[in-house]
């Protein structure tokens, strides 16, 4: 079965611009989470959606937002980009989002570079 | 606060056994995960522990002690392909987020 698909794979943006990243979860998975990965901070939780509702949000500024559609696909948006937003953005999906033996399945990520 | 600690780097030789430790202090706990991440690739699920004890899965085993806030990942019969970053993550109480450590980069040499 198809895995978690993230598009685009690579993106270069200029400071002050905004960006939208997309994530298609595994078919049947209703929970989608987003994480930011940087060399200094590792993986940090951004937000989690289940059935179009945001259930949890990490400690990121309001410039970071997301949404989930009825088909479980999710998008995240970053407005007024800063150099420090350069990172690998990872999306993860699971059936219900709660802890389980199956864990979360991650996509390959979108590498965002802000110049 | 939330804090998950694991060593930054470890080295080992092919065929050896290596143990990667993880200690955590989190405001809630709903299970502990280990993920493997090769450079430039997505993290892949290795193990999940929610009860104390050892879970064995082939060459990989994971142990959890909730009272000590401690886990380890044991890798046996190391192979070159095991060179990767190993990520320890705690699930929050609500089961809606993973809190990750910064990862341990394991280098396996021949």
Tab-separated table of C-alpha atoms in Angstrom:
chain	number	residue	atom	x	y	z
A	1	UNK	CA	0.000	0.000	0.000
A	2	UNK	CA	1.138	3.558	-0.598
A	3	UNK	CA	2.988	5.266	2.226
A	4	UNK	CA	2.749	8.810	3.489
A	5	UNK	CA	3.287	11.233	0.615
A	6	UNK	CA	4.649	14.714	1.147
A	7	UNK	CA	4.941	17.360	-1.525
A	8	UNK	CA	7.034	19.086	-2.550
A	9	UNK	CA	10.257	17.324	-1.545
A	10	UNK	CA	12.364	20.461	-1.742
A	11	UNK	CA	11.481	24.129	-1.561
A	12	UNK	CA	13.477	27.345	-1.540
A	13	UNK	CA	11.726	30.494	-0.354
A	14	UNK	CA	12.729	34.044	0.463
A	15	UNK	CA	12.358	35.648	3.897
A	16	UNK	CA	8.921	37.165	4.326
A	17	UNK	CA	7.199	34.832	1.892
A	18	UNK	CA	4.703	32.183	2.873
A	19	UNK	CA	4.708	28.486	2.060
A	20	UNK	CA	2.208	25.631	2.010
A	21	UNK	CA	3.265	22.016	2.430
A	22	UNK	CA	1.051	19.030	1.677
A	23	UNK	CA	0.721	15.584	3.223
A	24	UNK	CA	-1.355	12.623	2.066
A	25	UNK	CA	-1.602	9.961	4.787
A	26	UNK	CA	-1.820	6.221	4.336
A	27	UNK	CA	-5.268	5.242	3.093
A	28	UNK	CA	-7.554	4.745	6.068
A	29	UNK	CA	-5.391	6.722	8.487
A	30	UNK	CA	-7.322	9.561	10.073
A	31	UNK	CA	-4.615	11.167	12.193
A	32	UNK	CA	-1.947	13.397	10.712
A	33	UNK	CA	0.852	15.016	12.713
A	34	UNK	CA	3.493	17.492	11.637
A	35	UNK	CA	7.039	17.784	12.961
A	36	UNK	CA	9.928	20.143	12.310
A	37	UNK	CA	13.407	18.596	12.251
A	38	UNK	CA	16.555	20.692	12.586
A	39	UNK	CA	20.126	19.637	13.446
A	40	UNK	CA	20.106	21.660	16.650
A	41	UNK	CA	16.670	20.864	18.036
A	42	UNK	CA	15.881	17.468	16.563
A	43	UNK	CA	12.246	16.616	15.882
A	44	UNK	CA	9.731	19.027	17.387
A	45	UNK	CA	5.985	18.573	17.367
A	46	UNK	CA	3.977	21.181	15.449
A	47	UNK	CA	0.361	19.978	15.494
A	48	UNK	CA	-1.908	16.965	15.153
A	49	UNK	CA	-5.206	16.615	13.326
A	50	UNK	CA	-7.849	13.934	13.560
A	51	UNK	CA	-11.014	13.984	11.485
A	52	UNK	CA	-10.410	17.615	10.451
A	53	UNK	CA	-9.993	18.787	14.071
A	54	UNK	CA	-6.762	20.038	15.564
A	55	UNK	CA	-6.344	18.066	18.768
A	56	UNK	CA	-2.955	19.311	19.843
A	57	UNK	CA	-0.526	22.101	19.019
A	58	UNK	CA	3.144	22.416	19.859
A	59	UNK	CA	5.031	25.436	21.042
A	60	UNK	CA	5.434	27.269	17.747
A	61	UNK	CA	4.427	30.831	16.837
A	62	UNK	CA	1.105	31.569	15.198
A	63	UNK	CA	2.855	31.873	11.827
A	64	UNK	CA	2.642	28.093	11.712
A	65	UNK	CA	-0.817	26.787	10.931
A	66	UNK	CA	-2.394	23.731	9.470
A	67	UNK	CA	-5.600	22.093	8.439
A	68	UNK	CA	-6.973	18.706	7.526
A	69	UNK	CA	-9.495	17.947	4.822
A	70	UNK	CA	-12.338	15.450	4.820
A	71	UNK	CA	-10.191	12.934	2.903
A	72	UNK	CA	-7.585	13.175	5.731
A	73	UNK	CA	-5.053	14.983	3.572
A	74	UNK	CA	-3.379	17.764	5.486
A	75	UNK	CA	-1.598	20.998	4.718
A	76	UNK	CA	0.597	23.176	6.834
A	77	UNK	CA	1.287	26.816	6.172
A	78	UNK	CA	4.102	29.032	7.359
A	79	UNK	CA	3.661	32.758	6.847
A	80	UNK	CA	6.269	35.519	6.977
A	81	UNK	CA	9.128	33.057	6.635
A	82	UNK	CA	12.267	33.559	8.702
A	83	UNK	CA	15.739	32.116	8.132
A	84	UNK	CA	15.255	29.935	11.212
A	85	UNK	CA	12.319	28.181	9.580
A	86	UNK	CA	14.750	26.319	7.342
A	87	UNK	CA	14.219	22.699	8.289
A	88	UNK	CA	12.930	19.310	7.251
A	89	UNK	CA	9.166	19.199	7.801
A	90	UNK	CA	7.886	15.708	8.437
A	91	UNK	CA	4.343	14.467	8.352
A	92	UNK	CA	3.265	11.309	10.152
A	93	UNK	CA	0.018	9.382	9.942
A	94	UNK	CA	-1.660	6.770	12.071
A	95	UNK	CA	-5.046	5.092	12.253
A	96	UNK	CA	-6.274	6.942	15.296
A	97	UNK	CA	-3.325	8.957	16.564
A	98	UNK	CA	-3.228	7.232	19.924
A	99	UNK	CA	-0.330	5.114	21.072
A	100	UNK	CA	-0.206	1.671	19.564
A	101	UNK	CA	2.152	-1.103	18.616
A	102	UNK	CA	2.201	0.239	15.088
A	103	UNK	CA	3.484	3.696	15.817
A	104	UNK	CA	3.350	6.488	13.354
A	105	UNK	CA	4.386	6.204	9.723
A	106	UNK	CA	6.433	9.144	8.555
A	107	UNK	CA	6.681	10.645	5.117
A	108	UNK	CA	10.042	11.500	3.558
A	109	UNK	CA	9.559	15.142	4.403
A	110	UNK	CA	9.773	18.494	2.701
A	111	UNK	CA	13.148	20.214	2.917
A	112	UNK	CA	12.471	23.932	3.222
A	113	UNK	CA	15.304	26.405	2.755
A	114	UNK	CA	14.662	30.073	3.505
A	115	UNK	CA	17.132	32.516	1.972
B	1	UNK	CA	8.830	20.421	31.613
B	2	UNK	CA	9.603	17.825	29.004
B	3	UNK	CA	13.082	16.403	28.712
B	4	UNK	CA	14.366	13.385	26.842
B	5	UNK	CA	18.069	12.628	26.917
B	6	UNK	CA	20.091	10.236	24.811
B	7	UNK	CA	23.774	10.182	23.845
B	8	UNK	CA	24.653	12.233	20.789
B	9	UNK	CA	26.963	9.739	19.139
B	10	UNK	CA	28.047	6.127	19.489
B	11	UNK	CA	30.411	3.931	17.522
B	12	UNK	CA	30.609	0.155	17.259
B	13	UNK	CA	31.998	-2.564	15.017
B	14	UNK	CA	30.212	-5.058	12.828
B	15	UNK	CA	28.929	-8.096	14.703
B	16	UNK	CA	29.019	-6.351	18.066
B	17	UNK	CA	26.169	-5.452	20.451
B	18	UNK	CA	25.319	-1.842	21.274
B	19	UNK	CA	22.913	-0.386	23.820
B	20	UNK	CA	21.471	3.094	23.308
B	21	UNK	CA	20.058	4.607	26.470
B	22	UNK	CA	17.239	7.095	26.817
B	23	UNK	CA	16.067	8.862	29.970
B	24	UNK	CA	12.935	10.933	30.088
B	25	UNK	CA	11.106	13.378	32.321
B	26	UNK	CA	7.727	14.248	30.888
B	27	UNK	CA	4.507	15.582	32.350
B	28	UNK	CA	2.584	12.609	30.958
B	29	UNK	CA	3.375	9.195	29.556
B	30	UNK	CA	1.511	7.023	27.116
B	31	UNK	CA	4.271	4.819	25.755
B	32	UNK	CA	7.803	5.092	24.451
B	33	UNK	CA	8.857	4.645	20.838
B	34	UNK	CA	12.158	4.025	19.115
B	35	UNK	CA	12.648	5.111	15.519
B	36	UNK	CA	15.535	4.624	13.111
B	37	UNK	CA	16.404	7.361	10.643
B	38	UNK	CA	18.971	7.018	7.876
B	39	UNK	CA	20.436	10.229	6.529
B	40	UNK	CA	18.017	11.938	4.175
B	41	UNK	CA	15.235	9.460	4.841
B	42	UNK	CA	12.045	9.264	6.904
B	43	UNK	CA	12.147	7.894	10.447
B	44	UNK	CA	10.969	4.282	10.540
B	45	UNK	CA	9.252	2.629	13.496
B	46	UNK	CA	11.344	0.130	15.470
B	47	UNK	CA	9.561	-0.507	18.759
B	48	UNK	CA	6.926	0.570	21.242
B	49	UNK	CA	6.919	-0.036	25.007
B	50	UNK	CA	4.104	0.962	27.320
B	51	UNK	CA	4.642	-1.568	30.112
B	52	UNK	CA	7.862	-2.258	32.003
B	53	UNK	CA	10.072	-4.929	30.592
B	54	UNK	CA	11.832	-6.105	27.499
B	55	UNK	CA	10.327	-6.349	24.016
B	56	UNK	CA	12.346	-8.399	21.537
B	57	UNK	CA	12.020	-8.137	17.797
B	58	UNK	CA	14.702	-9.933	15.844
B	59	UNK	CA	18.083	-8.273	16.284
B	60	UNK	CA	16.497	-5.327	18.080
B	61	UNK	CA	15.181	-5.268	21.656
B	62	UNK	CA	13.769	-2.408	23.690
B	63	UNK	CA	13.465	-2.111	27.438
B	64	UNK	CA	11.372	0.206	29.597
B	65	UNK	CA	11.377	1.106	33.277
B	66	UNK	CA	8.626	3.633	33.951
B	67	UNK	CA	9.606	4.142	37.594
B	68	UNK	CA	13.120	5.128	36.538
B	69	UNK	CA	12.065	7.070	33.433
B	70	UNK	CA	14.510	4.947	31.465
B	71	UNK	CA	14.583	2.970	28.258
B	72	UNK	CA	17.221	1.370	26.100
B	73	UNK	CA	17.430	0.003	22.599
B	74	UNK	CA	19.671	-3.016	22.168
B	75	UNK	CA	21.036	-3.840	18.744
B	76	UNK	CA	22.697	-7.226	18.284
B	77	UNK	CA	24.889	-8.605	15.489
B	78	UNK	CA	25.478	-5.123	14.167
B	79	UNK	CA	25.602	-4.620	10.428
B	80	UNK	CA	26.913	-1.685	8.409
B	81	UNK	CA	23.346	-0.823	7.416
B	82	UNK	CA	22.561	-0.152	11.088
B	83	UNK	CA	24.555	3.083	10.816
B	84	UNK	CA	21.802	5.632	11.358
B	85	UNK	CA	20.258	7.990	13.862
B	86	UNK	CA	18.148	6.359	16.579
B	87	UNK	CA	15.352	8.458	18.020
B	88	UNK	CA	13.705	7.939	21.391
B	89	UNK	CA	10.205	9.446	21.689
B	90	UNK	CA	7.593	9.584	24.442
B	91	UNK	CA	3.900	9.735	23.618
B	92	UNK	CA	2.037	12.406	25.564
B	93	UNK	CA	-0.784	11.509	27.931
B	94	UNK	CA	-3.521	12.359	25.432
B	95	UNK	CA	-1.866	10.206	22.807
B	96	UNK	CA	-1.735	13.044	20.302
B	97	UNK	CA	1.954	13.964	20.140
B	98	UNK	CA	5.408	12.430	20.279
B	99	UNK	CA	8.137	14.197	22.207
B	100	UNK	CA	11.484	13.299	20.708
B	101	UNK	CA	14.994	13.213	22.060
B	102	UNK	CA	17.630	14.723	19.783
B	103	UNK	CA	18.693	11.322	18.544
B	104	UNK	CA	21.794	9.141	18.773
B	105	UNK	CA	23.961	8.825	15.678
B	106	UNK	CA	25.359	5.294	15.518
B	107	UNK	CA	28.320	4.586	13.296
B	108	UNK	CA	29.121	0.950	12.563
B	109	UNK	CA	32.558	0.174	11.165
B	110	UNK	CA	34.048	-3.025	9.765
